[in-house]
Every structure is written in C-alpha cells, then in structure tokens.
Amino acid sequence: MFTDSHCHLSFPELQAQLPQIRQAMQEAQVDRALCICTTLEEFETVHGLATSYDNFWSTVGVHPDNEDVQEPTLDDLLQRASRPKVVGIGETGLDYYRLGERSVADMEWQRERFRVHIRAARQTGKPLVIHTRSASDDTLAILKEEGEGAAGQATAFEKARGVFHCFTETQAVARAALDLGFYISFSGILTFKNAGDIREVARFVPLDRMLIETDSPYLAPMPYRGKTNNPSYVPFVAQQIAELKQQSVQVIAEATSRNFEQLFTGVKA
Ligand SMILES: [Zn+2]
Ligand SMILES: [Zn+2]
C-alpha cells in the first residue's frame, strides 16, 4: 500500500536492524522502499540491498554535503546507472546551509557536481533525486540551464525529470519545481508541530505530483520524533497529508505509490 521514496537503509544503524525493519514494514503495509546513494564508496552496499530484496531499489549519486569523497565523473554515474534495479540519479543538488567560513562563490564544486548528475539523468532518462537546502534559487537556475535540451548538447532525453525530496521550501519554490515537471516529496517534518508553513505547501501541491518518504534514519515523524527513523514510519506522513487534503489514508497511499511508479519507471520491471 505505502511506498517510502527515500531512505538510507545502507547506513549502519539501519542495516544492523534490517530483519526487524523489514518485518515492521510488512506489518505497516509499506510495500516498497527506494534506497538512496550518497557516495560512490557506498554504492555497492546500497545497490546490494536492491539486488537482495524484490521490494527495494537503488539510486546512484553523491550528496552535495559529502566532501573528501570520490568525485563522480559522468562516466562513473552512467556505468552504475546501467546496473539492474538502479532507477534514479542522486541524491544530488545544492546545500548552502553549512557554508561555515565559505561564501556561495566558493561552492562552485557543488554546482559542478550537480551539473554532472543532471547530465547523467538526461543521458539515461532516469529521474533526479534532488536535495536542496538554503540554495533553491541556484538549484532551480541550474536545473533550467542543464535540465533542458540545448543546441550542441547531444543527450538522449530532452528534459531531466525528478523529485525534490524532503521538501521544506516555500510555495513559490514548489510552484517552480512543479512547472519544471518535477514531483515534490514530503517527509516526517510535515508532522512536526512547528511545520505549519510546510503543511500549507503540502496543501497546495497537487496529489498527483506528490511523493512520501522517511529520509530515515533521520527525521522520524511524530510520535517518534527524535528516535531513529525507518521506512515503516512512512504511513505517519501519509496520515498527515490525508488530514490536509481531507482524504482517506488509503487514497494518499495509492496516489503516492502510483506517482512513484510513474516517476521511477524502472520499479515496474
Ligand atoms: Zn537529502
Ligand atoms: Zn537523503
């Protein structure tokens, strides 16, 4: 019934609990999960989850926050994206939240890494899993520049597609992402008491363009806030959306699962 469109089951705290988590998923009717890659070093572990279990899939990508890791070339991404059960490119994007001593100008390496991922998405036709934090203007600008076909760019797909994951931006950013053809994914943050603004955005986003996720092990929804998150908690996100949209949880579960299949076409072999 439910689909967790974004989790990190390769992280040690979750991997150690995998049998219990799979049992809890079954009890909570969470049928599927997409295991998200954050470094090339981690890829074989993430991909191993997808090849070991029928209802797990994987992505390939290097998270914008990860420094001192192998920098992905276009070829690195394309090779791994061609492996069975790799259905998306990411997570990738921009994160200016932890600039520290640096300026936005110093983050050119992050923008270049994002561009490489967009090119991989356009060449493979696989959707992007986008992480953006304190950087929505640049994220949208680069997606517009790189994400659409332009003269001299020989790529197989006219347009990059994808999802803005763990959405915490404004309604204007949601509108811009929807206009680019992207989906919007909401996490357990939606259930937090102080997240009224994001609930308003969720009310605005059409149900046929919405996904749900845990982003586990982080961001456990209420009533588990502060604990280790896992995919079996994704129904709490659906429950919150059901209240906002005045629909049943079943309707939300079915719509977000259908959207997942439409975006990540590889999940229907
Ligand atoms: Zn993220
Ligand atoms: Zn993530």
PDB file of C-alpha atoms and ligand atoms in Angstrom:
ATOM      1  CA  MET A   1       0.000   0.000   0.000  1.00  0.00           C
ATOM      2  CA  PHE A   2       2.652   2.582   1.053  1.00  0.00           C
ATOM      3  CA  THR A   3       5.942   3.440  -0.695  1.00  0.00           C
ATOM      4  CA  ASP A   4       8.930   5.048   1.018  1.00  0.00           C
ATOM      5  CA  SER A   5      10.517   7.007  -1.830  1.00  0.00           C
ATOM      6  CA  HIS A   6      13.702   7.968   0.045  1.00  0.00           C
ATOM      7  CA  CYS A   7      15.585   6.138   2.786  1.00  0.00           C
ATOM      8  CA  HIS A   8      19.169   5.316   3.744  1.00  0.00           C
ATOM      9  CA  LEU A   9      18.995   1.655   4.723  1.00  0.00           C
ATOM     10  CA  SER A  10      22.712   1.305   3.976  1.00  0.00           C
ATOM     11  CA  PHE A  11      23.565   3.464   6.997  1.00  0.00           C
ATOM     12  CA  PRO A  12      24.970   1.211   9.747  1.00  0.00           C
ATOM     13  CA  GLU A  13      22.270   1.905  12.354  1.00  0.00           C
ATOM     14  CA  LEU A  14      19.575   0.717   9.920  1.00  0.00           C
ATOM     15  CA  GLN A  15      21.499  -2.050   8.220  1.00  0.00           C
ATOM     16  CA  ALA A  16      22.128  -3.689  11.596  1.00  0.00           C
ATOM     17  CA  GLN A  17      18.346  -3.817  12.141  1.00  0.00           C
ATOM     18  CA  LEU A  18      17.323  -4.878   8.657  1.00  0.00           C
ATOM     19  CA  PRO A  19      15.345  -8.059   9.523  1.00  0.00           C
ATOM     20  CA  GLN A  20      13.342  -6.197  12.192  1.00  0.00           C
ATOM     21  CA  ILE A  21      12.798  -3.226   9.860  1.00  0.00           C
ATOM     22  CA  ARG A  22      11.543  -5.476   7.060  1.00  0.00           C
ATOM     23  CA  GLN A  23       9.151  -7.134   9.497  1.00  0.00           C
ATOM     24  CA  ALA A  24       7.897  -3.736  10.701  1.00  0.00           C
ATOM     25  CA  MET A  25       7.458  -2.580   7.093  1.00  0.00           C
ATOM     26  CA  GLN A  26       5.319  -5.614   6.345  1.00  0.00           C
ATOM     27  CA  GLU A  27       3.134  -5.005   9.407  1.00  0.00           C
ATOM     28  CA  ALA A  28       2.714  -1.335   8.447  1.00  0.00           C
ATOM     29  CA  GLN A  29       1.898  -2.229   4.807  1.00  0.00           C
ATOM     30  CA  VAL A  30       4.966  -0.394   3.490  1.00  0.00           C
ATOM     31  CA  ASP A  31       5.483  -2.472   0.365  1.00  0.00           C
ATOM     32  CA  ARG A  32       8.421  -0.725  -1.247  1.00  0.00           C
ATOM     33  CA  ALA A  33      11.434   1.444  -0.498  1.00  0.00           C
ATOM     34  CA  LEU A  34      13.958   3.310  -2.600  1.00  0.00           C
ATOM     35  CA  CYS A  35      17.462   3.100  -1.099  1.00  0.00           C
ATOM     36  CA  ILE A  36      19.311   6.342  -1.772  1.00  0.00           C
ATOM     37  CA  CYS A  37      23.028   6.503  -2.538  1.00  0.00           C
ATOM     38  CA  THR A  38      25.116   9.373  -1.112  1.00  0.00           C
ATOM     39  CA  THR A  39      28.702   8.448  -2.127  1.00  0.00           C
ATOM     40  CA  LEU A  40      30.292   6.271  -4.797  1.00  0.00           C
ATOM     41  CA  GLU A  41      32.083   4.450  -1.965  1.00  0.00           C
ATOM     42  CA  GLU A  42      28.692   3.456  -0.564  1.00  0.00           C
ATOM     43  CA  PHE A  43      27.117   2.490  -3.883  1.00  0.00           C
ATOM     44  CA  GLU A  44      27.832  -1.260  -3.793  1.00  0.00           C
ATOM     45  CA  THR A  45      26.195  -1.539  -0.361  1.00  0.00           C
ATOM     46  CA  VAL A  46      23.109   0.436  -1.414  1.00  0.00           C
ATOM     47  CA  HIS A  47      22.849  -1.483  -4.654  1.00  0.00           C
ATOM     48  CA  GLY A  48      23.314  -4.766  -2.783  1.00  0.00           C
ATOM     49  CA  LEU A  49      20.129  -4.038  -0.831  1.00  0.00           C
ATOM     50  CA  ALA A  50      18.245  -3.541  -4.093  1.00  0.00           C
ATOM     51  CA  THR A  51      19.512  -6.757  -5.633  1.00  0.00           C
ATOM     52  CA  SER A  52      18.932  -8.779  -2.444  1.00  0.00           C
ATOM     53  CA  TYR A  53      15.278  -7.827  -1.954  1.00  0.00           C
ATOM     54  CA  ASP A  54      12.480  -7.676  -4.516  1.00  0.00           C
ATOM     55  CA  ASN A  55      10.860  -4.584  -2.994  1.00  0.00           C
ATOM     56  CA  PHE A  56      13.995  -2.421  -2.695  1.00  0.00           C
ATOM     57  CA  TRP A  57      15.519  -0.298  -5.472  1.00  0.00           C
ATOM     58  CA  SER A  58      18.562   1.971  -5.533  1.00  0.00           C
ATOM     59  CA  THR A  59      19.898   5.213  -6.947  1.00  0.00           C
ATOM     60  CA  VAL A  60      23.436   6.336  -7.745  1.00  0.00           C
ATOM     61  CA  GLY A  61      24.758   9.730  -6.737  1.00  0.00           C
ATOM     62  CA  VAL A  62      26.948  11.816  -4.464  1.00  0.00           C
ATOM     63  CA  HIS A  63      25.227  14.041  -1.905  1.00  0.00           C
ATOM     64  CA  PRO A  64      26.187  17.752  -2.024  1.00  0.00           C
ATOM     65  CA  ASP A  65      27.227  17.692   1.657  1.00  0.00           C
ATOM     66  CA  ASN A  66      29.802  14.960   1.119  1.00  0.00           C
ATOM     67  CA  GLU A  67      33.331  16.281   0.836  1.00  0.00           C
ATOM     68  CA  ASP A  68      36.567  14.266   0.860  1.00  0.00           C
ATOM     69  CA  VAL A  69      34.845  11.539  -1.151  1.00  0.00           C
ATOM     70  CA  GLN A  70      35.380  10.293  -4.700  1.00  0.00           C
ATOM     71  CA  GLU A  71      34.170  12.983  -7.098  1.00  0.00           C
ATOM     72  CA  PRO A  72      31.827  11.355  -9.639  1.00  0.00           C
ATOM     73  CA  THR A  73      32.539  11.706 -13.342  1.00  0.00           C
ATOM     74  CA  LEU A  74      29.705  11.430 -15.838  1.00  0.00           C
ATOM     75  CA  ASP A  75      31.031   8.008 -16.740  1.00  0.00           C
ATOM     76  CA  ASP A  76      31.049   6.837 -13.100  1.00  0.00           C
ATOM     77  CA  LEU A  77      27.354   7.679 -12.856  1.00  0.00           C
ATOM     78  CA  LEU A  78      26.390   6.241 -16.251  1.00  0.00           C
ATOM     79  CA  GLN A  79      28.132   2.925 -15.600  1.00  0.00           C
ATOM     80  CA  ARG A  80      26.422   2.412 -12.254  1.00  0.00           C
ATOM     81  CA  ALA A  81      23.066   3.693 -13.521  1.00  0.00           C
ATOM     82  CA  SER A  82      23.025   0.889 -16.088  1.00  0.00           C
ATOM     83  CA  ARG A  83      23.085  -1.805 -13.392  1.00  0.00           C
ATOM     84  CA  PRO A  84      19.845  -3.696 -12.624  1.00  0.00           C
ATOM     85  CA  LYS A  85      17.436  -2.025 -10.189  1.00  0.00           C
ATOM     86  CA  VAL A  86      19.147   1.392 -10.322  1.00  0.00           C
ATOM     87  CA  VAL A  87      16.146   3.609 -11.025  1.00  0.00           C
ATOM     88  CA  GLY A  88      17.318   7.157 -10.253  1.00  0.00           C
ATOM     89  CA  ILE A  89      20.233   9.604 -10.121  1.00  0.00           C
ATOM     90  CA  GLY A  90      21.020  11.195  -6.754  1.00  0.00           C
ATOM     91  CA  GLU A  91      20.718  12.320  -4.220  1.00  0.00           C
ATOM     92  CA  THR A  92      22.213  15.411  -5.720  1.00  0.00           C
ATOM     93  CA  GLY A  93      21.636  19.139  -5.616  1.00  0.00           C
ATOM     94  CA  LEU A  94      22.922  22.075  -3.613  1.00  0.00           C
ATOM     95  CA  ASP A  95      23.268  22.706   0.106  1.00  0.00           C
ATOM     96  CA  TYR A  96      24.455  26.112   1.284  1.00  0.00           C
ATOM     97  CA  TYR A  97      23.271  25.535   4.844  1.00  0.00           C
ATOM     98  CA  ARG A  98      26.693  24.640   6.206  1.00  0.00           C
ATOM     99  CA  LEU A  99      28.862  27.193   4.423  1.00  0.00           C
ATOM    100  CA  GLY A 100      30.918  27.927   7.550  1.00  0.00           C
ATOM    101  CA  GLU A 101      33.728  30.275   6.543  1.00  0.00           C
ATOM    102  CA  ARG A 102      32.978  29.869   2.853  1.00  0.00           C
ATOM    103  CA  SER A 103      30.914  32.028   0.510  1.00  0.00           C
ATOM    104  CA  VAL A 104      28.401  30.843  -2.076  1.00  0.00           C
ATOM    105  CA  ALA A 105      31.066  31.588  -4.718  1.00  0.00           C
ATOM    106  CA  ASP A 106      33.316  29.006  -3.051  1.00  0.00           C
ATOM    107  CA  MET A 107      30.725  26.288  -3.697  1.00  0.00           C
ATOM    108  CA  GLU A 108      31.352  26.030  -7.427  1.00  0.00           C
ATOM    109  CA  TRP A 109      32.477  22.419  -6.892  1.00  0.00           C
ATOM    110  CA  GLN A 110      28.974  21.626  -5.607  1.00  0.00           C
ATOM    111  CA  ARG A 111      27.307  23.256  -8.594  1.00  0.00           C
ATOM    112  CA  GLU A 112      29.612  21.401 -10.977  1.00  0.00           C
ATOM    113  CA  ARG A 113      28.854  18.089  -9.226  1.00  0.00           C
ATOM    114  CA  PHE A 114      25.133  18.815  -9.587  1.00  0.00           C
ATOM    115  CA  ARG A 115      25.559  19.530 -13.312  1.00  0.00           C
ATOM    116  CA  VAL A 116      27.289  16.166 -13.816  1.00  0.00           C
ATOM    117  CA  HIS A 117      24.310  14.432 -12.192  1.00  0.00           C
ATOM    118  CA  ILE A 118      21.821  16.313 -14.378  1.00  0.00           C
ATOM    119  CA  ARG A 119      23.757  15.243 -17.472  1.00  0.00           C
ATOM    120  CA  ALA A 120      23.626  11.628 -16.288  1.00  0.00           C
ATOM    121  CA  ALA A 121      19.872  11.928 -15.783  1.00  0.00           C
ATOM    122  CA  ARG A 122      19.385  13.310 -19.281  1.00  0.00           C
ATOM    123  CA  GLN A 123      21.538  10.642 -20.882  1.00  0.00           C
ATOM    124  CA  THR A 124      19.851   7.749 -19.079  1.00  0.00           C
ATOM    125  CA  GLY A 125      16.313   9.109 -18.850  1.00  0.00           C
ATOM    126  CA  LYS A 126      16.357   8.247 -15.145  1.00  0.00           C
ATOM    127  CA  PRO A 127      14.882  10.788 -12.725  1.00  0.00           C
ATOM    128  CA  LEU A 128      16.913  13.012 -10.416  1.00  0.00           C
ATOM    129  CA  VAL A 129      16.534  12.852  -6.645  1.00  0.00           C
ATOM    130  CA  ILE A 130      17.159  16.452  -5.647  1.00  0.00           C
ATOM    131  CA  HIS A 131      18.358  17.695  -2.287  1.00  0.00           C
ATOM    132  CA  THR A 132      18.217  21.471  -1.897  1.00  0.00           C
ATOM    133  CA  ARG A 133      18.812  23.432   1.283  1.00  0.00           C
ATOM    134  CA  SER A 134      19.294  27.199   1.555  1.00  0.00           C
ATOM    135  CA  ALA A 135      20.030  27.119  -2.171  1.00  0.00           C
ATOM    136  CA  SER A 136      16.721  26.966  -4.008  1.00  0.00           C
ATOM    137  CA  ASP A 137      17.446  29.838  -6.447  1.00  0.00           C
ATOM    138  CA  ASP A 138      20.646  28.244  -7.707  1.00  0.00           C
ATOM    139  CA  THR A 139      19.092  24.758  -7.718  1.00  0.00           C
ATOM    140  CA  LEU A 140      16.259  25.923  -9.955  1.00  0.00           C
ATOM    141  CA  ALA A 141      18.551  28.027 -12.170  1.00  0.00           C
ATOM    142  CA  ILE A 142      20.960  25.145 -12.804  1.00  0.00           C
ATOM    143  CA  LEU A 143      18.079  22.743 -13.451  1.00  0.00           C
ATOM    144  CA  LYS A 144      16.754  25.161 -16.066  1.00  0.00           C
ATOM    145  CA  GLU A 145      20.178  25.597 -17.660  1.00  0.00           C
ATOM    146  CA  GLU A 146      21.215  21.942 -17.698  1.00  0.00           C
ATOM    147  CA  GLY A 147      17.898  20.164 -17.471  1.00  0.00           C
ATOM    148  CA  GLU A 148      16.518  21.136 -20.846  1.00  0.00           C
ATOM    149  CA  GLY A 149      17.811  20.320 -24.269  1.00  0.00           C
ATOM    150  CA  ALA A 150      20.016  22.974 -25.859  1.00  0.00           C
ATOM    151  CA  ALA A 151      21.844  23.220 -29.148  1.00  0.00           C
ATOM    152  CA  GLY A 152      25.046  21.214 -29.170  1.00  0.00           C
ATOM    153  CA  GLN A 153      24.086  19.079 -26.196  1.00  0.00           C
ATOM    154  CA  ALA A 154      23.841  15.565 -27.506  1.00  0.00           C
ATOM    155  CA  THR A 155      21.829  13.762 -24.857  1.00  0.00           C
ATOM    156  CA  ALA A 156      19.189  11.138 -25.321  1.00  0.00           C
ATOM    157  CA  PHE A 157      16.460  12.847 -23.315  1.00  0.00           C
ATOM    158  CA  GLU A 158      15.106  16.292 -23.967  1.00  0.00           C
ATOM    159  CA  LYS A 159      14.388  17.090 -20.344  1.00  0.00           C
ATOM    160  CA  ALA A 160      15.571  15.991 -16.912  1.00  0.00           C
ATOM    161  CA  ARG A 161      12.805  14.760 -14.607  1.00  0.00           C
ATOM    162  CA  GLY A 162      12.805  14.013 -10.923  1.00  0.00           C
ATOM    163  CA  VAL A 163      11.717  14.805  -7.397  1.00  0.00           C
ATOM    164  CA  PHE A 164      12.563  17.500  -4.865  1.00  0.00           C
ATOM    165  CA  HIS A 165      12.989  15.333  -1.797  1.00  0.00           C
ATOM    166  CA  CYS A 166      12.263  16.197   1.859  1.00  0.00           C
ATOM    167  CA  PHE A 167      10.636  19.418   0.760  1.00  0.00           C
ATOM    168  CA  THR A 168      10.997  22.337   3.202  1.00  0.00           C
ATOM    169  CA  GLU A 169      10.925  25.266   0.784  1.00  0.00           C
ATOM    170  CA  THR A 170       8.270  27.884   0.061  1.00  0.00           C
ATOM    171  CA  GLN A 171       5.166  27.568  -2.065  1.00  0.00           C
ATOM    172  CA  ALA A 172       6.889  29.664  -4.765  1.00  0.00           C
ATOM    173  CA  VAL A 173       9.733  27.137  -4.964  1.00  0.00           C
ATOM    174  CA  ALA A 174       7.192  24.299  -5.077  1.00  0.00           C
ATOM    175  CA  ARG A 175       5.402  26.084  -7.933  1.00  0.00           C
ATOM    176  CA  ALA A 176       8.680  26.481  -9.840  1.00  0.00           C
ATOM    177  CA  ALA A 177       9.591  22.810  -9.324  1.00  0.00           C
ATOM    178  CA  LEU A 178       6.143  21.676 -10.480  1.00  0.00           C
ATOM    179  CA  ASP A 179       6.425  23.936 -13.527  1.00  0.00           C
ATOM    180  CA  LEU A 180       9.693  22.196 -14.429  1.00  0.00           C
ATOM    181  CA  GLY A 181       7.765  18.910 -14.323  1.00  0.00           C
ATOM    182  CA  PHE A 182       9.213  17.722 -11.015  1.00  0.00           C
ATOM    183  CA  TYR A 183       7.468  15.882  -8.198  1.00  0.00           C
ATOM    184  CA  ILE A 184       7.593  17.018  -4.561  1.00  0.00           C
ATOM    185  CA  SER A 185       8.285  14.596  -1.718  1.00  0.00           C
ATOM    186  CA  PHE A 186       7.316  15.223   1.904  1.00  0.00           C
ATOM    187  CA  SER A 187       8.984  13.665   4.942  1.00  0.00           C
ATOM    188  CA  GLY A 188       8.200  13.346   8.652  1.00  0.00           C
ATOM    189  CA  ILE A 189       8.937  17.066   9.046  1.00  0.00           C
ATOM    190  CA  LEU A 190       5.362  17.557   7.881  1.00  0.00           C
ATOM    191  CA  THR A 191       4.144  16.128  11.205  1.00  0.00           C
ATOM    192  CA  PHE A 192       6.266  18.432  13.396  1.00  0.00           C
ATOM    193  CA  LYS A 193       4.374  20.934  15.496  1.00  0.00           C
ATOM    194  CA  ASN A 194       6.321  23.946  14.159  1.00  0.00           C
ATOM    195  CA  ALA A 195       5.984  22.944  10.482  1.00  0.00           C
ATOM    196  CA  GLY A 196       2.801  24.896   9.728  1.00  0.00           C
ATOM    197  CA  ASP A 197       4.384  26.582   6.698  1.00  0.00           C
ATOM    198  CA  ILE A 198       5.319  23.261   5.116  1.00  0.00           C
ATOM    199  CA  ARG A 199       1.841  21.875   5.790  1.00  0.00           C
ATOM    200  CA  GLU A 200       0.482  24.843   3.834  1.00  0.00           C
ATOM    201  CA  VAL A 201       2.793  23.961   0.940  1.00  0.00           C
ATOM    202  CA  ALA A 202       1.611  20.343   1.101  1.00  0.00           C
ATOM    203  CA  ARG A 203      -1.980  21.531   0.917  1.00  0.00           C
ATOM    204  CA  PHE A 204      -1.036  23.404  -2.247  1.00  0.00           C
ATOM    205  CA  VAL A 205       0.870  20.633  -4.066  1.00  0.00           C
ATOM    206  CA  PRO A 206      -1.494  18.536  -6.228  1.00  0.00           C
ATOM    207  CA  LEU A 207      -1.878  14.944  -5.088  1.00  0.00           C
ATOM    208  CA  ASP A 208      -0.838  13.605  -8.481  1.00  0.00           C
ATOM    209  CA  ARG A 209       2.605  15.242  -8.122  1.00  0.00           C
ATOM    210  CA  MET A 210       3.364  14.207  -4.561  1.00  0.00           C
ATOM    211  CA  LEU A 211       5.569  11.502  -3.044  1.00  0.00           C
ATOM    212  CA  ILE A 212       6.163  10.496   0.569  1.00  0.00           C
ATOM    213  CA  GLU A 213       9.392   9.447   2.244  1.00  0.00           C
ATOM    214  CA  THR A 214      11.081   8.884   5.584  1.00  0.00           C
ATOM    215  CA  ASP A 215      14.658  10.048   4.776  1.00  0.00           C
ATOM    216  CA  SER A 216      15.439   7.515   7.510  1.00  0.00           C
ATOM    217  CA  PRO A 217      17.436   7.218   9.735  1.00  0.00           C
ATOM    218  CA  TYR A 218      16.758  10.966  10.126  1.00  0.00           C
ATOM    219  CA  LEU A 219      13.589  12.949  10.745  1.00  0.00           C
ATOM    220  CA  ALA A 220      11.306  10.392  12.393  1.00  0.00           C
ATOM    221  CA  PRO A 221       7.714  11.629  12.205  1.00  0.00           C
ATOM    222  CA  MET A 222       5.539  12.274  15.228  1.00  0.00           C
ATOM    223  CA  PRO A 223       5.023  10.358  17.527  1.00  0.00           C
ATOM    224  CA  TYR A 224       8.605   9.068  17.100  1.00  0.00           C
ATOM    225  CA  ARG A 225      10.327  12.425  16.648  1.00  0.00           C
ATOM    226  CA  GLY A 226      13.936  12.271  17.883  1.00  0.00           C
ATOM    227  CA  LYS A 227      14.144   8.476  17.568  1.00  0.00           C
ATOM    228  CA  THR A 228      15.839   6.535  14.752  1.00  0.00           C
ATOM    229  CA  ASN A 229      13.560   6.611  11.751  1.00  0.00           C
ATOM    230  CA  ASN A 230      12.882   3.675   9.404  1.00  0.00           C
ATOM    231  CA  PRO A 231      10.628   3.051   6.371  1.00  0.00           C
ATOM    232  CA  SER A 232       7.838   1.507   8.472  1.00  0.00           C
ATOM    233  CA  TYR A 233       7.044   5.027   9.745  1.00  0.00           C
ATOM    234  CA  VAL A 234       6.125   6.458   6.334  1.00  0.00           C
ATOM    235  CA  PRO A 235       2.362   5.950   6.972  1.00  0.00           C
ATOM    236  CA  PHE A 236       2.550   8.794   9.527  1.00  0.00           C
ATOM    237  CA  VAL A 237       3.490  11.156   6.697  1.00  0.00           C
ATOM    238  CA  ALA A 238       0.580   9.846   4.618  1.00  0.00           C
ATOM    239  CA  GLN A 239      -1.735  10.329   7.603  1.00  0.00           C
ATOM    240  CA  GLN A 240      -0.732  13.989   7.877  1.00  0.00           C
ATOM    241  CA  ILE A 241      -1.321  14.549   4.147  1.00  0.00           C
ATOM    242  CA  ALA A 242      -4.685  12.785   4.432  1.00  0.00           C
ATOM    243  CA  GLU A 243      -5.735  15.325   7.066  1.00  0.00           C
ATOM    244  CA  LEU A 244      -4.511  18.260   4.972  1.00  0.00           C
ATOM    245  CA  LYS A 245      -6.207  17.028   1.817  1.00  0.00           C
ATOM    246  CA  GLN A 246      -9.314  15.740   3.635  1.00  0.00           C
ATOM    247  CA  GLN A 247      -8.908  12.348   2.037  1.00  0.00           C
ATOM    248  CA  SER A 248      -8.518   8.855   3.452  1.00  0.00           C
ATOM    249  CA  VAL A 249      -5.043   7.490   4.179  1.00  0.00           C
ATOM    250  CA  GLN A 250      -5.780   4.798   1.593  1.00  0.00           C
ATOM    251  CA  VAL A 251      -6.281   7.419  -1.124  1.00  0.00           C
ATOM    252  CA  ILE A 252      -2.984   9.108  -0.200  1.00  0.00           C
ATOM    253  CA  ALA A 253      -1.139   5.765  -0.090  1.00  0.00           C
ATOM    254  CA  GLU A 254      -2.433   4.758  -3.515  1.00  0.00           C
ATOM    255  CA  ALA A 255      -1.782   8.133  -5.150  1.00  0.00           C
ATOM    256  CA  THR A 256       1.789   8.443  -3.832  1.00  0.00           C
ATOM    257  CA  SER A 257       2.559   4.831  -4.782  1.00  0.00           C
ATOM    258  CA  ARG A 258       1.193   5.394  -8.292  1.00  0.00           C
ATOM    259  CA  ASN A 259       3.254   8.592  -8.623  1.00  0.00           C
ATOM    260  CA  PHE A 260       6.345   6.666  -7.536  1.00  0.00           C
ATOM    261  CA  GLU A 261       5.774   4.157 -10.349  1.00  0.00           C
ATOM    262  CA  GLN A 262       5.211   6.902 -12.879  1.00  0.00           C
ATOM    263  CA  LEU A 263       8.391   8.736 -11.950  1.00  0.00           C
ATOM    264  CA  PHE A 264      10.717   5.792 -11.280  1.00  0.00           C
ATOM    265  CA  THR A 265       9.584   3.771 -14.268  1.00  0.00           C
ATOM    266  CA  GLY A 266      12.229   1.097 -13.527  1.00  0.00           C
ATOM    267  CA  VAL A 267      10.320  -0.104 -10.444  1.00  0.00           C
ATOM    268  CA  LYS A 268       7.845  -1.873 -12.717  1.00  0.00           C
ATOM    269  CA  ALA A 269      10.006  -4.446 -14.426  1.00  0.00           C
TER     270      ALA A 269
HETATM  271 ZN    ZN B   1      18.654  14.973   1.313  1.00  0.00          ZN
HETATM  272 ZN    ZN B   2      18.591  11.514   1.922  1.00  0.00          ZN
END
